[in-house]
CSV table of C-alpha atoms and ligand atoms in Angstrom, one decimal:
chain,number,residue,atom,x,y,z
A,1,MET,CA,127.8,76.6,93.0
A,2,CYS,CA,125.2,79.3,93.2
A,3,CYS,CA,121.5,79.3,92.3
A,4,SER,CA,119.7,82.8,92.5
A,5,LYS,CA,116.7,81.1,94.1
A,6,ASP,CA,119.0,79.9,97.0
A,7,LEU,CA,119.9,83.5,97.6
A,8,ILE,CA,116.3,84.6,98.5
A,9,PRO,CA,116.1,84.8,102.2
A,10,ALA,CA,114.0,81.9,103.5
A,11,ASP,CA,111.9,84.2,105.7
A,12,LEU,CA,111.1,86.8,103.1
A,13,SER,CA,107.5,87.9,103.2
A,14,ILE,CA,105.4,91.0,102.8
A,15,HIS,CA,105.8,91.8,106.4
A,16,ASN,CA,109.6,91.9,106.4
A,17,VAL,CA,110.6,93.1,102.9
A,18,ARG,CA,112.1,96.3,104.4
A,19,ASN,CA,114.9,94.3,105.9
A,20,TYR,CA,116.1,93.4,102.5
A,21,LEU,CA,115.7,96.6,100.6
A,22,ILE,CA,118.8,98.5,99.7
A,23,GLY,CA,119.0,102.3,100.8
A,24,ILE,CA,115.9,102.1,103.0
A,25,ASN,CA,117.6,103.6,105.9
A,26,LYS,CA,119.1,106.5,104.2
A,27,LYS,CA,119.1,109.8,106.2
A,28,VAL,CA,118.9,113.2,104.5
A,29,LYS,CA,119.5,116.7,105.7
A,30,LEU,CA,116.5,119.1,105.9
A,31,ILE,CA,116.6,122.8,105.7
A,32,ASP,CA,116.5,123.2,109.6
A,33,GLY,CA,119.7,121.3,109.8
A,34,THR,CA,118.1,118.1,111.2
A,35,GLU,CA,118.5,114.7,109.7
A,36,LYS,CA,115.5,112.5,108.7
A,37,GLN,CA,115.0,109.0,107.2
A,38,TYR,CA,114.1,109.4,103.6
A,39,ILE,CA,110.7,108.3,102.6
A,40,SER,CA,110.4,107.2,99.0
A,41,PHE,CA,106.9,107.9,97.6
A,42,ASP,CA,108.0,107.9,93.9
A,43,ASN,CA,107.8,104.2,93.0
A,44,ALA,CA,105.7,104.9,89.9
A,45,ALA,CA,108.8,106.3,88.4
A,46,SER,CA,111.3,103.9,89.6
A,47,THR,CA,111.8,101.5,92.5
A,48,PRO,CA,114.8,100.6,94.6
A,49,THR,CA,116.2,97.1,94.6
A,50,PHE,CA,116.8,94.3,97.0
A,51,THR,CA,119.8,92.8,98.7
A,52,PHE,CA,119.0,89.4,97.2
A,53,ILE,CA,119.1,91.0,93.6
A,54,ARG,CA,122.5,92.6,94.5
A,55,ASP,CA,123.8,89.2,95.9
A,56,SER,CA,122.8,87.5,92.6
A,57,ILE,CA,124.4,90.2,90.5
A,58,ASN,CA,127.6,89.9,92.5
A,59,GLU,CA,127.5,86.1,91.8
A,60,ILE,CA,127.0,86.6,88.1
A,61,LEU,CA,129.6,89.2,87.9
A,62,GLU,CA,132.2,86.5,88.8
A,63,TRP,CA,130.9,84.7,85.7
A,64,TYR,CA,130.4,87.9,83.5
A,65,SER,CA,131.2,87.2,79.7
A,66,GLY,CA,129.7,87.8,76.4
A,67,VAL,CA,126.2,86.4,75.9
A,68,HIS,CA,125.7,84.2,72.8
A,69,ARG,CA,129.2,85.0,71.7
A,70,GLY,CA,131.8,83.0,73.4
A,71,ALA,CA,133.0,79.3,73.5
A,72,GLY,CA,134.4,79.4,77.0
A,73,ILE,CA,132.8,78.1,80.1
A,74,LYS,CA,132.1,81.7,81.4
A,75,SER,CA,130.2,82.7,78.2
A,76,LEU,CA,128.3,79.5,78.4
A,77,VAL,CA,127.3,80.1,82.0
A,78,ALA,CA,126.4,83.8,81.1
A,79,THR,CA,124.3,82.6,78.1
A,80,LYS,CA,122.5,79.9,80.1
A,81,ALA,CA,121.6,82.4,82.8
A,82,TYR,CA,120.5,84.9,80.1
A,83,ASP,CA,118.2,82.4,78.3
A,84,ASP,CA,116.8,81.1,81.5
A,85,SER,CA,115.7,84.4,82.5
A,86,ARG,CA,113.3,84.5,79.6
A,87,GLU,CA,111.6,81.4,80.8
A,88,ILE,CA,111.2,82.9,84.3
A,89,VAL,CA,109.7,86.0,82.6
A,90,ALA,CA,107.3,84.0,80.5
A,91,LYS,CA,106.2,81.9,83.3
A,92,PHE,CA,105.4,84.8,85.5
A,93,ILE,CA,102.8,86.2,83.1
A,94,ASN,CA,101.8,82.7,81.6
A,95,ALA,CA,103.0,83.2,78.2
A,96,ASN,CA,103.2,80.1,76.0
A,97,LEU,CA,106.8,80.2,74.4
A,98,GLU,CA,105.9,78.0,71.5
A,99,LYS,CA,103.8,80.7,70.1
A,100,ASN,CA,105.3,83.8,71.8
A,101,THR,CA,108.6,85.4,72.2
A,102,VAL,CA,110.2,87.4,75.0
A,103,ILE,CA,112.3,90.1,73.6
A,104,TYR,CA,114.4,92.2,75.9
A,105,THR,CA,114.6,96.0,75.4
A,106,LYS,CA,116.0,98.9,77.3
A,107,ASN,CA,112.5,99.8,78.9
A,108,THR,CA,108.8,99.9,78.1
A,109,THR,CA,109.2,103.0,75.7
A,110,GLU,CA,111.6,101.1,73.7
A,111,ALA,CA,109.4,97.9,73.6
A,112,ILE,CA,106.5,99.9,72.4
A,113,ASN,CA,108.5,101.6,69.6
A,114,LYS,CA,109.7,98.2,68.5
A,115,VAL,CA,106.1,97.0,68.2
A,116,ALA,CA,105.3,100.2,66.4
A,117,ASN,CA,108.2,99.6,63.9
A,118,ARG,CA,107.5,95.9,63.4
A,119,LEU,CA,103.8,96.1,62.8
A,120,ASN,CA,104.3,97.3,59.1
A,121,LEU,CA,101.9,100.1,59.8
A,122,GLU,CA,100.8,102.4,56.8
A,123,LYS,CA,100.1,106.1,57.8
A,124,ASP,CA,96.3,105.4,57.3
A,125,ASP,CA,96.2,102.2,59.4
A,126,VAL,CA,94.5,103.0,62.6
A,127,VAL,CA,95.7,102.4,66.2
A,128,ILE,CA,93.5,103.3,69.2
A,129,CYS,CA,95.1,104.2,72.6
A,130,SER,CA,93.2,106.1,75.3
A,131,LEU,CA,93.4,109.6,76.6
A,132,MET,CA,94.8,108.2,79.9
A,133,ASP,CA,97.9,106.7,78.2
A,134,HIS,CA,101.6,107.7,78.9
A,135,HIS,CA,103.4,109.4,76.0
A,136,SER,CA,105.3,106.3,75.6
A,137,ASN,CA,102.0,104.4,74.6
A,138,ASP,CA,100.9,107.2,72.3
A,139,LEU,CA,103.8,109.0,70.5
A,140,PRO,CA,105.2,105.8,68.8
A,141,TRP,CA,101.8,105.2,67.3
A,142,ARG,CA,101.4,108.8,66.0
A,143,LYS,CA,104.6,108.4,64.3
A,144,HIS,CA,103.7,105.3,62.4
A,145,SER,CA,99.8,105.3,61.9
A,146,THR,CA,96.7,107.3,62.5
A,147,LEU,CA,96.3,107.4,66.2
A,148,ILE,CA,92.7,107.7,67.7
A,149,HIS,CA,92.3,108.5,71.3
A,150,SER,CA,89.4,106.8,73.1
A,151,ASN,CA,88.0,109.0,75.8
A,152,VAL,CA,88.0,109.0,79.5
A,153,ASN,CA,85.0,109.9,81.9
A,154,GLU,CA,85.0,113.1,84.0
A,155,ASP,CA,86.6,111.1,86.9
A,156,GLY,CA,89.4,109.8,84.8
A,157,THR,CA,88.2,106.2,84.3
A,158,LEU,CA,88.2,104.7,80.8
A,159,ASP,CA,85.1,105.2,78.9
A,160,LEU,CA,84.6,101.9,77.6
A,161,ASN,CA,81.6,102.8,75.5
A,162,ASP,CA,83.6,105.4,73.7
A,163,LEU,CA,86.2,102.7,73.2
A,164,GLU,CA,83.8,100.1,71.6
A,165,GLU,CA,82.2,102.9,69.5
A,166,LYS,CA,85.7,103.8,68.0
A,167,ILE,CA,86.7,100.2,67.5
A,168,ARG,CA,83.4,99.7,65.6
A,169,ARG,CA,83.9,102.9,63.7
A,170,TYR,CA,87.5,102.2,62.6
A,171,GLN,CA,87.3,98.3,62.3
A,172,ASN,CA,88.1,98.2,58.7
A,173,LYS,CA,91.4,100.1,59.2
A,174,LEU,CA,92.2,99.1,62.9
A,175,LYS,CA,95.5,97.4,63.4
A,176,LEU,CA,95.8,97.6,67.3
A,177,VAL,CA,94.4,98.8,70.4
A,178,ALA,CA,97.2,99.9,72.7
A,179,ILE,CA,96.0,100.5,76.2
A,180,THR,CA,97.5,101.0,79.6
A,181,GLY,CA,97.0,98.3,82.3
A,182,ALA,CA,97.0,101.1,84.9
A,183,SER,CA,97.4,104.9,84.8
A,184,ASN,CA,100.6,106.3,86.1
A,185,VAL,CA,98.5,109.5,87.0
A,186,THR,CA,95.5,108.1,88.8
A,187,GLY,CA,96.5,104.5,89.5
A,188,LEU,CA,93.3,103.4,87.8
A,189,VAL,CA,93.4,99.9,86.6
A,190,ASN,CA,91.8,99.0,83.4
A,191,PRO,CA,89.7,95.9,82.6
A,192,ILE,CA,92.5,94.6,80.2
A,193,HIS,CA,90.7,91.1,79.6
A,194,GLN,CA,87.3,92.7,79.0
A,195,ILE,CA,89.0,95.1,76.6
A,196,ALA,CA,90.9,92.2,74.9
A,197,GLU,CA,87.7,90.3,74.3
A,198,LEU,CA,86.2,93.3,72.7
A,199,VAL,CA,89.2,93.9,70.5
A,200,HIS,CA,89.2,90.3,69.3
A,201,ARG,CA,85.5,90.3,68.6
A,202,TYR,CA,86.4,93.0,66.0
A,203,GLY,CA,89.3,91.0,64.6
A,204,SER,CA,92.1,93.2,65.9
A,205,LYS,CA,94.9,92.8,68.4
A,206,ILE,CA,95.7,94.4,71.9
A,207,LEU,CA,98.9,95.7,73.4
A,208,VAL,CA,98.8,96.3,77.1
A,209,ASP,CA,101.3,98.8,78.6
A,210,ALA,CA,102.0,97.2,81.9
A,211,ALA,CA,104.7,99.3,83.2
A,212,GLN,CA,102.5,100.5,86.0
A,213,LEU,CA,100.5,97.3,86.5
A,214,ILE,CA,103.0,94.5,86.7
A,215,PRO,CA,104.7,95.6,90.0
A,216,HIS,CA,101.4,95.6,91.8
A,217,ARG,CA,99.0,92.9,90.4
A,218,LYS,CA,99.2,89.5,88.9
A,219,ILE,CA,99.1,89.4,85.3
A,220,ASP,CA,98.2,86.4,83.2
A,221,ILE,CA,98.1,87.0,79.5
A,222,LYS,CA,96.0,83.8,79.1
A,223,ALA,CA,96.3,81.2,76.4
A,224,ASP,CA,96.6,82.4,72.8
A,225,ASP,CA,93.3,80.9,71.7
A,226,ASP,CA,91.4,82.5,74.7
A,227,SER,CA,89.4,85.5,73.6
A,228,GLN,CA,90.8,87.4,76.5
A,229,HIS,CA,94.5,86.7,75.6
A,230,ILE,CA,96.7,89.9,75.6
A,231,ASP,CA,98.6,89.8,72.3
A,232,PHE,CA,101.5,92.1,73.3
A,233,LEU,CA,102.7,92.9,76.8
A,234,VAL,CA,105.3,95.5,77.7
A,235,PHE,CA,106.9,96.6,80.9
A,236,SER,CA,110.1,97.9,82.5
A,237,ALA,CA,112.2,96.2,85.2
A,238,HIS,CA,113.1,99.3,86.9
A,239,LYS,CA,109.5,99.8,88.2
A,240,MET,CA,109.5,96.3,89.7
A,241,TYR,CA,112.7,96.4,91.8
A,242,ALA,CA,115.2,95.6,89.2
A,243,PRO,CA,116.7,99.0,88.1
A,244,PHE,CA,119.4,97.7,85.7
A,245,GLY,CA,118.3,98.9,82.2
A,246,THR,CA,116.0,96.1,80.9
A,247,GLY,CA,112.4,96.3,79.4
A,248,VAL,CA,110.3,93.4,78.2
A,249,LEU,CA,108.1,92.9,75.1
A,250,ILE,CA,106.3,89.7,74.8
A,251,GLY,CA,104.4,89.2,71.6
A,252,PRO,CA,103.4,86.6,69.0
A,253,LYS,CA,106.4,84.9,67.2
A,254,SER,CA,104.5,85.3,63.9
A,255,ILE,CA,104.8,89.0,63.9
A,256,PHE,CA,108.5,89.1,64.5
A,257,GLU,CA,109.4,86.3,62.3
A,258,GLU,CA,108.2,88.3,59.4
A,259,GLY,CA,110.3,91.0,57.8
A,260,ASP,CA,113.6,92.8,58.9
A,261,PRO,CA,114.3,93.7,62.5
A,262,ASP,CA,114.0,97.3,63.3
A,263,GLN,CA,117.6,97.4,64.6
A,264,VAL,CA,120.2,95.4,62.8
A,265,GLY,CA,123.7,94.3,63.5
A,266,GLY,CA,125.8,91.7,65.5
A,267,GLY,CA,123.6,88.9,67.0
A,268,THR,CA,120.7,89.3,64.6
A,269,VAL,CA,121.9,87.1,61.9
A,270,ASP,CA,122.6,83.5,60.9
A,271,LEU,CA,124.6,84.5,57.7
A,272,VAL,CA,126.0,87.6,56.0
A,273,SER,CA,127.7,87.8,52.7
A,274,GLU,CA,128.5,90.9,50.8
A,275,THR,CA,125.1,90.9,49.2
A,276,GLU,CA,122.9,88.8,51.4
A,277,VAL,CA,121.6,88.4,55.0
A,278,LYS,CA,119.8,85.7,56.7
A,279,TRP,CA,118.1,86.7,59.9
A,280,THR,CA,118.6,84.4,62.8
A,281,HIS,CA,115.9,82.9,65.1
A,282,LEU,CA,113.7,84.7,67.6
A,283,PRO,CA,114.3,86.5,69.9
A,284,ASP,CA,117.9,87.0,69.0
A,285,LYS,CA,116.8,88.5,65.7
A,286,GLU,CA,115.2,91.4,67.6
A,287,GLU,CA,118.1,92.0,70.0
A,288,ALA,CA,120.7,93.7,68.1
A,289,GLY,CA,124.2,93.9,69.8
A,290,THR,CA,125.5,92.6,73.0
A,291,PRO,CA,122.7,91.9,75.4
A,292,ASN,CA,122.2,93.3,78.9
A,293,LEU,CA,123.0,90.4,81.0
A,294,ILE,CA,122.8,92.0,84.3
A,295,GLY,CA,119.6,93.5,83.4
A,296,ALA,CA,118.0,90.3,82.6
A,297,ILE,CA,119.3,88.4,85.6
A,298,SER,CA,118.1,91.2,87.9
A,299,LEU,CA,114.6,91.1,86.3
A,300,ALA,CA,114.5,87.3,86.8
A,301,CYS,CA,115.6,87.7,90.4
A,302,ALA,CA,113.1,90.5,90.9
A,303,ILE,CA,110.3,87.9,89.7
A,304,GLN,CA,111.5,85.2,91.8
A,305,MET,CA,111.3,87.6,94.8
A,306,LEU,CA,107.9,88.8,94.0
A,307,GLU,CA,106.7,85.2,93.6
A,308,LYS,CA,108.1,84.3,96.9
A,309,ILE,CA,106.2,87.1,98.5
A,310,GLY,CA,103.1,86.3,96.4
A,311,MET,CA,101.5,88.9,94.1
A,312,GLU,CA,98.3,88.5,96.1
A,313,ASN,CA,100.0,89.7,99.2
A,314,VAL,CA,101.7,92.6,97.4
A,315,ALA,CA,98.2,93.7,96.1
A,316,GLN,CA,96.6,93.2,99.5
A,317,HIS,CA,99.3,95.2,101.3
A,318,GLU,CA,99.3,97.9,98.8
A,319,MET,CA,95.4,98.2,98.7
A,320,GLU,CA,95.4,98.6,102.5
A,321,LEU,CA,98.1,101.3,102.3
A,322,THR,CA,96.2,103.1,99.6
A,323,GLU,CA,93.0,103.0,101.4
A,324,TYR,CA,94.7,104.2,104.6
A,325,ALA,CA,96.4,107.1,102.7
A,326,TYR,CA,93.2,108.2,100.9
A,327,ASN,CA,91.2,108.2,104.2
A,328,LYS,CA,94.0,110.2,105.9
A,329,MET,CA,94.5,112.7,103.1
A,330,ASN,CA,90.7,113.3,102.8
A,331,GLU,CA,90.7,114.4,106.4
A,332,LEU,CA,92.9,117.4,105.5
A,333,ASP,CA,91.2,120.6,104.2
A,334,GLY,CA,92.4,121.7,100.9
A,335,ILE,CA,93.6,118.5,99.2
A,336,GLU,CA,92.1,118.0,95.7
A,337,PHE,CA,92.7,114.5,94.1
A,338,LEU,CA,92.9,114.0,90.4
A,339,GLY,CA,90.5,111.2,89.5
A,340,PRO,CA,88.0,109.8,91.9
A,341,ASP,CA,88.5,110.7,95.6
A,342,ASN,CA,86.9,107.7,97.1
A,343,PHE,CA,86.5,104.0,96.3
A,344,SER,CA,84.2,101.3,97.4
A,345,SER,CA,87.0,98.7,96.7
A,346,TYR,CA,90.7,99.4,96.0
A,347,GLU,CA,91.0,96.3,93.7
A,348,ASN,CA,91.2,98.5,90.7
A,349,LYS,CA,93.2,101.3,92.1
A,350,LEU,CA,97.0,101.2,92.6
A,351,GLY,CA,98.9,103.1,95.2
A,352,VAL,CA,99.1,106.3,93.2
A,353,LEU,CA,97.9,109.4,95.0
A,354,THR,CA,97.8,112.4,92.8
A,355,PHE,CA,96.6,115.6,94.2
A,356,ASN,CA,96.9,119.4,94.6
A,357,VAL,CA,96.9,121.5,97.6
A,358,ARG,CA,94.3,124.3,97.0
A,359,GLY,CA,95.9,127.6,96.2
A,360,MET,CA,99.5,126.3,96.0
A,361,TYR,CA,101.6,125.6,93.1
A,362,HIS,CA,102.4,121.9,92.7
A,363,SER,CA,106.3,122.3,92.5
A,364,LEU,CA,106.2,124.3,95.6
A,365,VAL,CA,104.5,121.6,97.4
A,366,SER,CA,106.8,118.9,96.2
A,367,ALA,CA,109.7,121.1,97.1
A,368,ILE,CA,108.5,121.5,100.7
A,369,LEU,CA,107.9,117.8,101.0
A,370,CYS,CA,111.6,117.2,99.9
A,371,TYR,CA,113.3,120.0,101.9
A,372,GLU,CA,111.2,119.8,105.1
A,373,GLY,CA,109.7,116.4,105.0
A,374,GLY,CA,112.6,114.2,103.5
A,375,ILE,CA,109.8,112.9,101.2
A,376,GLY,CA,110.5,112.1,97.5
A,377,VAL,CA,107.4,112.5,95.3
A,378,ARG,CA,107.0,113.7,91.6
A,379,ASN,CA,105.1,116.8,90.3
A,380,GLY,CA,104.1,118.0,86.9
A,381,CYS,CA,102.1,116.2,84.2
A,382,PHE,CA,103.8,112.8,84.5
A,383,CYS,CA,104.3,112.3,80.7
A,384,ALA,CA,100.5,112.1,80.2
A,385,HIS,CA,99.7,115.6,79.1
A,386,PRO,CA,96.3,115.0,77.4
A,387,TYR,CA,95.0,113.1,80.6
A,388,VAL,CA,96.2,115.7,83.1
A,389,LYS,CA,94.6,118.4,80.9
A,390,LYS,CA,91.4,116.7,81.0
A,391,LEU,CA,91.5,115.9,84.8
A,392,LEU,CA,92.5,119.5,85.5
A,393,LYS,CA,89.9,120.8,83.2
A,394,VAL,CA,92.3,122.9,81.4
A,395,SER,CA,90.6,124.8,78.6
A,396,ASP,CA,91.8,124.9,75.1
A,397,GLU,CA,92.6,128.7,75.5
A,398,GLU,CA,94.6,127.9,78.7
A,399,ALA,CA,96.4,125.2,76.9
A,400,GLU,CA,97.3,127.5,74.1
A,401,LEU,CA,98.6,130.0,76.7
A,402,MET,CA,100.7,127.3,78.3
A,403,LYS,CA,102.2,126.3,74.9
A,404,GLU,CA,103.4,130.0,74.4
A,405,GLN,CA,104.8,130.0,77.9
A,406,ILE,CA,106.7,126.8,77.3
A,407,LEU,CA,108.0,127.9,73.9
A,408,SER,CA,109.2,131.2,75.5
A,409,GLY,CA,111.1,129.1,78.2
A,410,ASP,CA,108.7,130.0,81.0
A,411,ARG,CA,107.5,126.9,83.1
A,412,SER,CA,106.4,128.8,86.1
A,413,LYS,CA,102.8,128.6,85.8
A,414,LEU,CA,102.1,125.3,84.1
A,415,PRO,CA,99.3,123.1,85.4
A,416,GLY,CA,100.0,120.0,87.2
A,417,ALA,CA,99.8,118.0,90.3
A,418,ILE,CA,101.9,116.2,93.0
A,419,ARG,CA,102.0,112.3,92.8
A,420,ALA,CA,102.9,110.2,95.8
A,421,SER,CA,103.1,106.5,94.7
A,422,LEU,CA,103.6,103.6,96.9
A,423,GLY,CA,105.4,100.4,96.6
A,424,ILE,CA,105.7,97.0,98.4
A,425,TYR,CA,108.0,98.3,101.2
A,426,ASN,CA,106.0,101.4,102.3
A,427,THR,CA,104.3,101.6,105.5
A,428,LYS,CA,101.4,103.2,107.4
A,429,GLU,CA,104.0,105.0,109.5
A,430,GLU,CA,105.5,106.5,106.4
A,431,ILE,CA,101.9,107.6,105.4
A,432,ASP,CA,101.5,109.2,108.8
A,433,ASP,CA,104.6,111.2,108.5
A,434,PHE,CA,103.5,112.3,105.0
A,435,VAL,CA,100.2,113.4,106.2
A,436,GLU,CA,101.7,115.4,109.0
A,437,VAL,CA,104.0,117.1,106.6
A,438,LEU,CA,100.9,117.8,104.2
A,439,LYS,CA,99.1,119.2,107.3
A,440,MET,CA,101.9,121.7,107.9
A,441,ILE,CA,101.8,122.7,104.2
A,442,VAL,CA,98.0,123.1,104.0
A,443,ARG,CA,98.2,125.4,107.1
A,444,LYS,CA,101.0,127.3,105.5
A,445,GLU,CA,103.2,126.6,108.4
A,446,TYR,CA,106.3,125.6,106.5
A,447,LYS,CA,109.5,127.1,107.6
A,448,GLY,CA,111.4,127.8,104.4
A,449,THR,CA,111.3,130.7,101.9
A,450,TYR,CA,111.2,129.3,98.5
A,451,ILE,CA,112.5,130.8,95.2
A,452,GLN,CA,111.1,129.5,91.9
A,453,ASP,CA,113.4,129.0,88.9
A,454,GLN,CA,111.2,130.3,86.1
A,455,LYS,CA,112.9,128.1,83.3
A,456,SER,CA,112.2,124.7,85.1
A,457,GLY,CA,109.3,125.9,87.3
A,458,SER,CA,110.8,124.2,90.3
A,459,PHE,CA,111.4,125.8,93.8
A,460,HIS,CA,114.4,125.8,96.0
A,461,PRO,CA,114.7,127.1,99.5
A,462,GLU,CA,116.7,130.2,100.0
A,463,ASN,CA,120.0,129.8,101.6
A,464,PHE,CA,120.1,126.1,101.4
A,465,ARG,CA,121.7,123.9,98.9
A,466,ILE,CA,122.1,120.0,98.8
A,467,ASN,CA,125.6,119.1,99.4
A,468,PHE,CA,125.8,116.1,96.8
A,469,SER,CA,129.2,115.0,98.0
A,470,GLU,CA,127.6,114.1,101.2
A,471,TYR,CA,125.4,111.6,99.4
A,472,PHE,CA,126.9,110.5,96.3
A,473,SER,CA,128.9,112.4,93.5
A,474,LEU,CA,131.1,111.6,90.6
A,475,MET,CA,132.8,114.8,90.7
B,1,PLP,C1,102.0,103.7,82.2
B,1,PLP,C2,103.6,104.0,81.7
B,1,PLP,N1,103.9,103.6,80.5
B,1,PLP,C3,105.2,103.6,80.0
B,1,PLP,C4,106.2,104.2,80.8
B,1,PLP,C5,107.5,104.4,80.2
B,1,PLP,O1,108.4,103.5,80.9
B,1,PLP,P1,109.9,103.6,80.7
B,1,PLP,O2,110.3,104.9,81.1
B,1,PLP,O3,110.5,102.7,81.6
B,1,PLP,O4,110.1,103.4,79.3
B,1,PLP,C6,105.8,104.7,82.0
B,1,PLP,C7,106.8,105.3,82.8
B,1,PLP,O5,106.6,106.0,83.9
B,1,PLP,C8,104.5,104.4,82.6
B,1,PLP,O6,104.2,104.9,83.7
């Protein structure tokens, strides 16, 4: 008999999470032939997973079978675990399952697309998102409605006055305000409950894209009759230590009970004749095809793990790391942050450090961090082009030129930045190491000669290639 909770190490805490992280001790080869323990500062993209989650998956694999489809014991065990996972998810964000439904998707992007598909939007219905939103919380709304962007201030924070002005202006046509819980570019956290109150005052609904927020801060969507209630919440498990292909959409049952599901097929129906279809109950109606059992189990385990550590401890640890990193990076000459470069409190700022090194192309900096520092970051525009354009003060003429370059297959001069994003397991020692490598970069003391690939814009060191078969390769 196995209960996933029993597999959580009894001593697990914010101080020893590294002991339970898979892949934390991986060594990588640098261009000078030395080896170094890899530092993963790309947690805003995806996080690694924990031994406890792997152990739980190993257990459920022994029982793997079709969910909601079989009559055998294995299928019943798998189905119970899958259904229980939804309760764990709902409890984590305080959702009332009488009124709301937890629908599993592939990721946040698919969850937002589902809401956009299921709201019965007409092209002249208005949805408001902000200039700081990820493309995934922008493009689905453009496709189905008239999308209005609320503005951001010069420092990248959300302009709440502009948001209110736009809500008021479009209130007669407004169907939804879709806003990110925290920016994947600057890590700035939005006052989601204050925004919810505002949105409800004007009779509309709010969707919060919690892809970045949920791994780092406690989220409580609040009671359905609370004016600060979050109507729709979406997020991805792969950013919260469960990278097994699951996303989550929580929203009012009433919305999804009406009409046809956006994807149809097996699992969505109670009855099908040659001429008639009767949709089944929620959430199954909205999850066409065989569900991702492993994804759901791993997400539930990640939540159990985060609860055992305590979200307050996660937030506290990451705030300390962020402040430490900011102070250290600010001591370097030539580091230019996107967004504010100092904070009186780190409560409303996630561990996302996005910057440029004055006079150096962003992809060159990230290549040196990779090949000479063994440090994994991301560079570019982070799927948030309008926001990065604004933060980097790219003029409309420059943007036009950029467009021509992209269309001609040249990405060698595109604006962008470097993003180091921290997670639960990162340490001050890793930040020290990162700052040392940055110091070497700022002083132009790096060793390699780097060649740029014009098509992708990325840099590679001359005379050095990663030997993938040393790490992992399918070929
Ligand atoms: C704020 C935000 N929203 C949405 C997404 C999309 O998430 P996914 O790629 O898991 O669908 C991301 C991904 O980085 C994100 O940072």
